[in-house]
Coordinates of C-alpha atoms and ligand atoms in Angstrom, one line a residue:
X312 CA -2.2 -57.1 -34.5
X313 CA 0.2 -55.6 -31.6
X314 CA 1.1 -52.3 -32.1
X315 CA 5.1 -53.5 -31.1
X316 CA 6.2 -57.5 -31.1
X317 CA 9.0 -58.0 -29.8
X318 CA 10.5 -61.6 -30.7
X319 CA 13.6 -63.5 -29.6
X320 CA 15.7 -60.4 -29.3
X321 CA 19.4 -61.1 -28.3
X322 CA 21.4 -58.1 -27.3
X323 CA 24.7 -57.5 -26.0
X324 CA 27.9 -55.4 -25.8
X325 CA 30.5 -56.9 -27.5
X326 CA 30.9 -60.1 -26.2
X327 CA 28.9 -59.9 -23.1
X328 CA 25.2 -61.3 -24.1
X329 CA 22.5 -58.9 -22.0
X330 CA 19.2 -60.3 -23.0
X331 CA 18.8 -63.8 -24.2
X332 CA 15.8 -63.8 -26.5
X333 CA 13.1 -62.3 -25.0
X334 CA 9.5 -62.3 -27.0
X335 CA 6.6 -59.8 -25.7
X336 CA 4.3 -57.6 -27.6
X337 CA 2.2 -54.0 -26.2
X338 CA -1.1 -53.8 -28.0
X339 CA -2.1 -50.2 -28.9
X340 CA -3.7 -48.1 -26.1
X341 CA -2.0 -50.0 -23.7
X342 CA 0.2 -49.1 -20.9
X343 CA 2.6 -52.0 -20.4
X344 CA 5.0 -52.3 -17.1
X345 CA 8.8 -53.3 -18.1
X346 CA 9.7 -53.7 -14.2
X347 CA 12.7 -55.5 -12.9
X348 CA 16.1 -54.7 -10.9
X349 CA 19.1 -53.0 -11.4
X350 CA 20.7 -54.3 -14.4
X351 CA 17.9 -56.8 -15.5
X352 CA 18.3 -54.9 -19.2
X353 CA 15.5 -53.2 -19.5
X354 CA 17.5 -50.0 -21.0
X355 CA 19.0 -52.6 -23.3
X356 CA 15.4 -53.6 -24.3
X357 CA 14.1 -50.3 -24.8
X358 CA 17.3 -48.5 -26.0
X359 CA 17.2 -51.3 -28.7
X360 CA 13.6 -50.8 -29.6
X361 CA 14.5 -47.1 -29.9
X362 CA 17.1 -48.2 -32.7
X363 CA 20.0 -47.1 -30.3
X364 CA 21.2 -50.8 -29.9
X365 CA 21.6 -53.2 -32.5
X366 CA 20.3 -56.5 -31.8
X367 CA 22.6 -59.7 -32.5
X368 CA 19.7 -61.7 -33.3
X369 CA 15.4 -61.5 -33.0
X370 CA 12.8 -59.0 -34.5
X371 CA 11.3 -55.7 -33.2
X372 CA 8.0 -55.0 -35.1
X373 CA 5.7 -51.8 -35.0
X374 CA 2.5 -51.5 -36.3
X375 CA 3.2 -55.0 -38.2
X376 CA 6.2 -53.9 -40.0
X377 CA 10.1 -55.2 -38.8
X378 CA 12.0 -52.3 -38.0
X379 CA 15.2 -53.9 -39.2
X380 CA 18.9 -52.1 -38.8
X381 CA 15.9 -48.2 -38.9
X382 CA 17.9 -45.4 -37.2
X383 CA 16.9 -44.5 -34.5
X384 CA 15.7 -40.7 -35.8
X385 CA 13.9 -42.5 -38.6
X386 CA 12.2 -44.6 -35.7
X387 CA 10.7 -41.2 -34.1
X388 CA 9.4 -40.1 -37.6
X389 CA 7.7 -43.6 -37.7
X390 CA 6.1 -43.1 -34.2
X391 CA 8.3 -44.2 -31.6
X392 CA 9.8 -41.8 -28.9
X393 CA 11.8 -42.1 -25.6
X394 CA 12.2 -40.3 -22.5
X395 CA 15.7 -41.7 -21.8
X396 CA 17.2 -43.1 -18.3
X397 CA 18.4 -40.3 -16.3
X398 CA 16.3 -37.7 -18.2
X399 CA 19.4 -36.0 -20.5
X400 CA 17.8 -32.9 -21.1
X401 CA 19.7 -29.8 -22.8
X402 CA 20.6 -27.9 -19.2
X403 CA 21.6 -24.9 -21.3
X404 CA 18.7 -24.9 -23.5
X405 CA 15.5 -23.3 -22.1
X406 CA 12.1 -25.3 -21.4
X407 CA 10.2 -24.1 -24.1
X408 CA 14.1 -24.9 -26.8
X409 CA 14.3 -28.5 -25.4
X410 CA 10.2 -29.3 -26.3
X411 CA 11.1 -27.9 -29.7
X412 CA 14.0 -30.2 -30.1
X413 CA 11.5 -33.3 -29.4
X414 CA 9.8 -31.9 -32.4
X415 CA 12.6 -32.3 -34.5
X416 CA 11.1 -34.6 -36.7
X417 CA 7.8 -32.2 -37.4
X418 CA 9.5 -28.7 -37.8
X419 CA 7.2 -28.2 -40.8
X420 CA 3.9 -28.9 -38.9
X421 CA 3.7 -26.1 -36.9
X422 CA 0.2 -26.6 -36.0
X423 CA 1.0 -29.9 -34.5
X424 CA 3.7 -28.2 -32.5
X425 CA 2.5 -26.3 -31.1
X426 CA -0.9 -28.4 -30.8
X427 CA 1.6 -30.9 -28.5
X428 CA 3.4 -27.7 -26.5
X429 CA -0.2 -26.9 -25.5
X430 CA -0.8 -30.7 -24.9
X431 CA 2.6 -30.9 -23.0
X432 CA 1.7 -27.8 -20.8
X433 CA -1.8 -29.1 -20.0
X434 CA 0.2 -32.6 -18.7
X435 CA 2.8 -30.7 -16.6
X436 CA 1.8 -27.1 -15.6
X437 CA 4.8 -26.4 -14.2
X438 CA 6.9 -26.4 -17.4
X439 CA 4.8 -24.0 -18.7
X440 CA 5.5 -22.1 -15.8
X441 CA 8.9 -22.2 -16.6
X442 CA 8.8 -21.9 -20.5
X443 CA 11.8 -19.2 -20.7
X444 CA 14.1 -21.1 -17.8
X445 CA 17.4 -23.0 -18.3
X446 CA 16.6 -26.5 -18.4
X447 CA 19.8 -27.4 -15.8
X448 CA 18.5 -25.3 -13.4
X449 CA 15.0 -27.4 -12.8
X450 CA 14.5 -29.8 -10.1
X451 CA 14.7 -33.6 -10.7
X452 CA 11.5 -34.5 -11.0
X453 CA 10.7 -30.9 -13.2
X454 CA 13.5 -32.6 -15.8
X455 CA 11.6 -35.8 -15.6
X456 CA 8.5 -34.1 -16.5
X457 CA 10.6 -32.2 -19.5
X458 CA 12.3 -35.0 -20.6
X459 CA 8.6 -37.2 -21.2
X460 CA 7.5 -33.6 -22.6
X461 CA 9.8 -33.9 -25.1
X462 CA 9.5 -37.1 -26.2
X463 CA 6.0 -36.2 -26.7
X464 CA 6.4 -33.4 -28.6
X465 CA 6.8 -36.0 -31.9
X466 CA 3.4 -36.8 -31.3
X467 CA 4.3 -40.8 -31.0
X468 CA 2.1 -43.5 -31.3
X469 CA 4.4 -45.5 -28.8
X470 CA 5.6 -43.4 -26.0
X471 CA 9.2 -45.2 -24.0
X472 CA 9.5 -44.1 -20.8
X473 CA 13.0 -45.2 -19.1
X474 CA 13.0 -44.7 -15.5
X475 CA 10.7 -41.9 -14.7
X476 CA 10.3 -42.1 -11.7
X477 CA 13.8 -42.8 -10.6
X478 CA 15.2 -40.0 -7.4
X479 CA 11.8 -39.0 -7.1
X480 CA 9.5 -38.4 -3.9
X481 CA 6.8 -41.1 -3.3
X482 CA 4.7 -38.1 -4.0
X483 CA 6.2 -37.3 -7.6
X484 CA 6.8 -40.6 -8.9
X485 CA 2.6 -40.9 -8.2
X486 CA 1.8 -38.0 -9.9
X487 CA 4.8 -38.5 -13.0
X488 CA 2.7 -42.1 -13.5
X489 CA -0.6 -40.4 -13.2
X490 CA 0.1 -37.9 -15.9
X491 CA 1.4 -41.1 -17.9
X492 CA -1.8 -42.9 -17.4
X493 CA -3.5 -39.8 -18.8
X494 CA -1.3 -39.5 -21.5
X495 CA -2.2 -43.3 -22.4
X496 CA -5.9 -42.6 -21.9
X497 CA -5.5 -39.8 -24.3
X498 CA -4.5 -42.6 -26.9
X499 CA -0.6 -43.0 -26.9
X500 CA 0.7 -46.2 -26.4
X501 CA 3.1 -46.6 -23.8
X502 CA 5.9 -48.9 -22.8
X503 CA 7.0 -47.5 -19.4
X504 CA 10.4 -49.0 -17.7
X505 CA 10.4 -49.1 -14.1
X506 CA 12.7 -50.7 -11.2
X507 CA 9.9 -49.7 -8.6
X508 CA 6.8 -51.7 -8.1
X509 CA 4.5 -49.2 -7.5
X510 CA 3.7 -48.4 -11.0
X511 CA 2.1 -51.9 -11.2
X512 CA -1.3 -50.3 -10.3
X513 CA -1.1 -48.1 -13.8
X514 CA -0.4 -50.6 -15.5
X515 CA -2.7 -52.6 -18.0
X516 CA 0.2 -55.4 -18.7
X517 CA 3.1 -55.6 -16.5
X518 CA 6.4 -57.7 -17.5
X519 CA 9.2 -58.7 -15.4
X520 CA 12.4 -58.9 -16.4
X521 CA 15.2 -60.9 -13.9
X522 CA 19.2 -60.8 -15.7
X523 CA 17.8 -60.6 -19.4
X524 CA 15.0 -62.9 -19.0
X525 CA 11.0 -62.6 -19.1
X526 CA 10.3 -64.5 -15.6
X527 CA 6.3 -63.0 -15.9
X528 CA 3.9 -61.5 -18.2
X529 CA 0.5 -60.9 -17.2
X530 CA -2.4 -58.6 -18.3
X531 CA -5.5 -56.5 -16.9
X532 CA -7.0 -58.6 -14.0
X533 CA -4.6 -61.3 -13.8
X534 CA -2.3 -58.3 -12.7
X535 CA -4.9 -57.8 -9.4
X536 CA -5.6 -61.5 -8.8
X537 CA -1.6 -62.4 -7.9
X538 CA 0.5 -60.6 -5.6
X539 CA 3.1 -59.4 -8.2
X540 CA 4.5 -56.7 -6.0
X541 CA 5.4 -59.5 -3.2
X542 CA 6.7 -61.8 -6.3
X543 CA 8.8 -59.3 -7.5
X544 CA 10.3 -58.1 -4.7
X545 CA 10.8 -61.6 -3.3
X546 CA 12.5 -62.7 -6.7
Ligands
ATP456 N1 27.4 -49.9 -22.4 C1 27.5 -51.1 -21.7 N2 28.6 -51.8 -21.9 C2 28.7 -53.0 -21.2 N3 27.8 -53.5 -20.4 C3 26.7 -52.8 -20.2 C4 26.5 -51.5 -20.9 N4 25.3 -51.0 -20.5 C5 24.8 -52.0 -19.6 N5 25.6 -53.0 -19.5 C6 25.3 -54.2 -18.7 O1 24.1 -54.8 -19.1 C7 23.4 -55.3 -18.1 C8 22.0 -54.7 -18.2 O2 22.0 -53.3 -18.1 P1 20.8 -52.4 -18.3 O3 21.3 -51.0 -18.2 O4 20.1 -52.8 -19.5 O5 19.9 -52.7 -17.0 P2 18.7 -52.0 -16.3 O6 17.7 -53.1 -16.1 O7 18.3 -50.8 -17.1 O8 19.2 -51.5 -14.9 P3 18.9 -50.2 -14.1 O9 17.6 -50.4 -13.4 O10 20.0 -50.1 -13.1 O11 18.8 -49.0 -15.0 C9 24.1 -54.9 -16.8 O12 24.8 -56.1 -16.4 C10 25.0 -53.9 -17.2 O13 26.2 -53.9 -16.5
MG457 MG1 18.2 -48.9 -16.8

């Protein structure tokens, strides 16, 4: 059984349809590749998974259940989590108060907070450098690394990443998907959204998405054997 099935999912805003029934699933200890261009819908698709969009029609299922009209807080207490698109962190808030926040959901386990602070600083070293900072006054790609800290700070099974590595440096978009590949081999799931094609490498199943259709799905060494980066980019 996939850890998340996603079937015939329809979503829109108000009347305008954005995806027209798209079916995929992410088996648990994967790291799956959502990849596709601007305005594709992949933040439709994973802000609906999240439980942030309400589908018009289809089925999102984790760990074999349907998640129904589930809010999307009650999602993150099941095990879901996501690093949003354009990384929203609290810029007033320091570091160390906006990983707390992403713990909402386990205030009362304060061994597994602050087992996943540790976990968080051991992922990004610099946030742990800069525990007692504002959050605002970070560089892009330190927010990035916050805003996938605090997502991970629920301790989710399925980790959504939206963007990561947007406004990034060649350099720090590497090392943001590097850390995510370690996160995964650490045993999160994770369905990682991505408009740039060189995350395909770190992917174990990679899904591209052209105006709110699945045009390709492929997994582990069918991913080497066709030139998906030429395919997408020539799409
Ligand atoms: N709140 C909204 N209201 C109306 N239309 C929207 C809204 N958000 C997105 N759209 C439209 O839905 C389509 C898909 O948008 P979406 O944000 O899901 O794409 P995306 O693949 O995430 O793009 P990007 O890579 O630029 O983030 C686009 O045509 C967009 O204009
Ligand atoms: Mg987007």
């Amino acid at each position: 059984m996939a850890l998340l099935e996603v079937s015939d999912l329809v979503v829109g805003y108000d009347a305008f349809p954005v995806l027209h029934g798209i079916d995929f699933v992410v088996e648990e200890g994967e790291l799956c590749v959502l990849l596709g261009l601007n305005g594709a819908g992949k933040t439709t698709a994973i802000s609906t998974i999240a439980g942030l969009l309400r589908p018009r029609s289809g089925q999102v299922r984790f760990d074999g259940k349907g998640l129904g009209r589930k809010s999307a807080s009650a999602r993150v207490a099941s095990g879901i989590a996501l690093s949003p698109e354009g990384r929203r962190v609290f810029p007033r808030l320091t570091v160390r108060q906006n990983l707390r926040l992403g713990a909402w959901t386990r205030r009362r386990e304060s061994k597994t907070v602050k087992r996943q602070l540790d976990l968080v600083v051991d992922y990004f070293p610099q946030l742990g450098e800069r525990e007692d900072q504002l959050a605002g006054t970070l560089s892009g790609g330190e927010q990035q690394m916050l805003a996938v800290g605090r997502a991970l700070m629920s301790r989710p099974r399925l980790l959504l990443i939206d963007e990561a590595s947007l406004g990034l440096s060649p350099t720090l978009a590497r090392t943001v998907w590097e850390v995510t590949s370690r996160i995964k081999a650490d045993g999160t799931t994770v369905l990682m959204v991505e408009q740039n094609a060189g995350a395909l490498p770190f992917a174990d199943r990679a899904l591209i998405m052209e105006k709110g259709t699945l045009v390709y799905t492929g997994v582990g060494d069918q991913l080497r054997e066709v030139n998906l980066r030429e395919a997408y980019l020539g799409a």
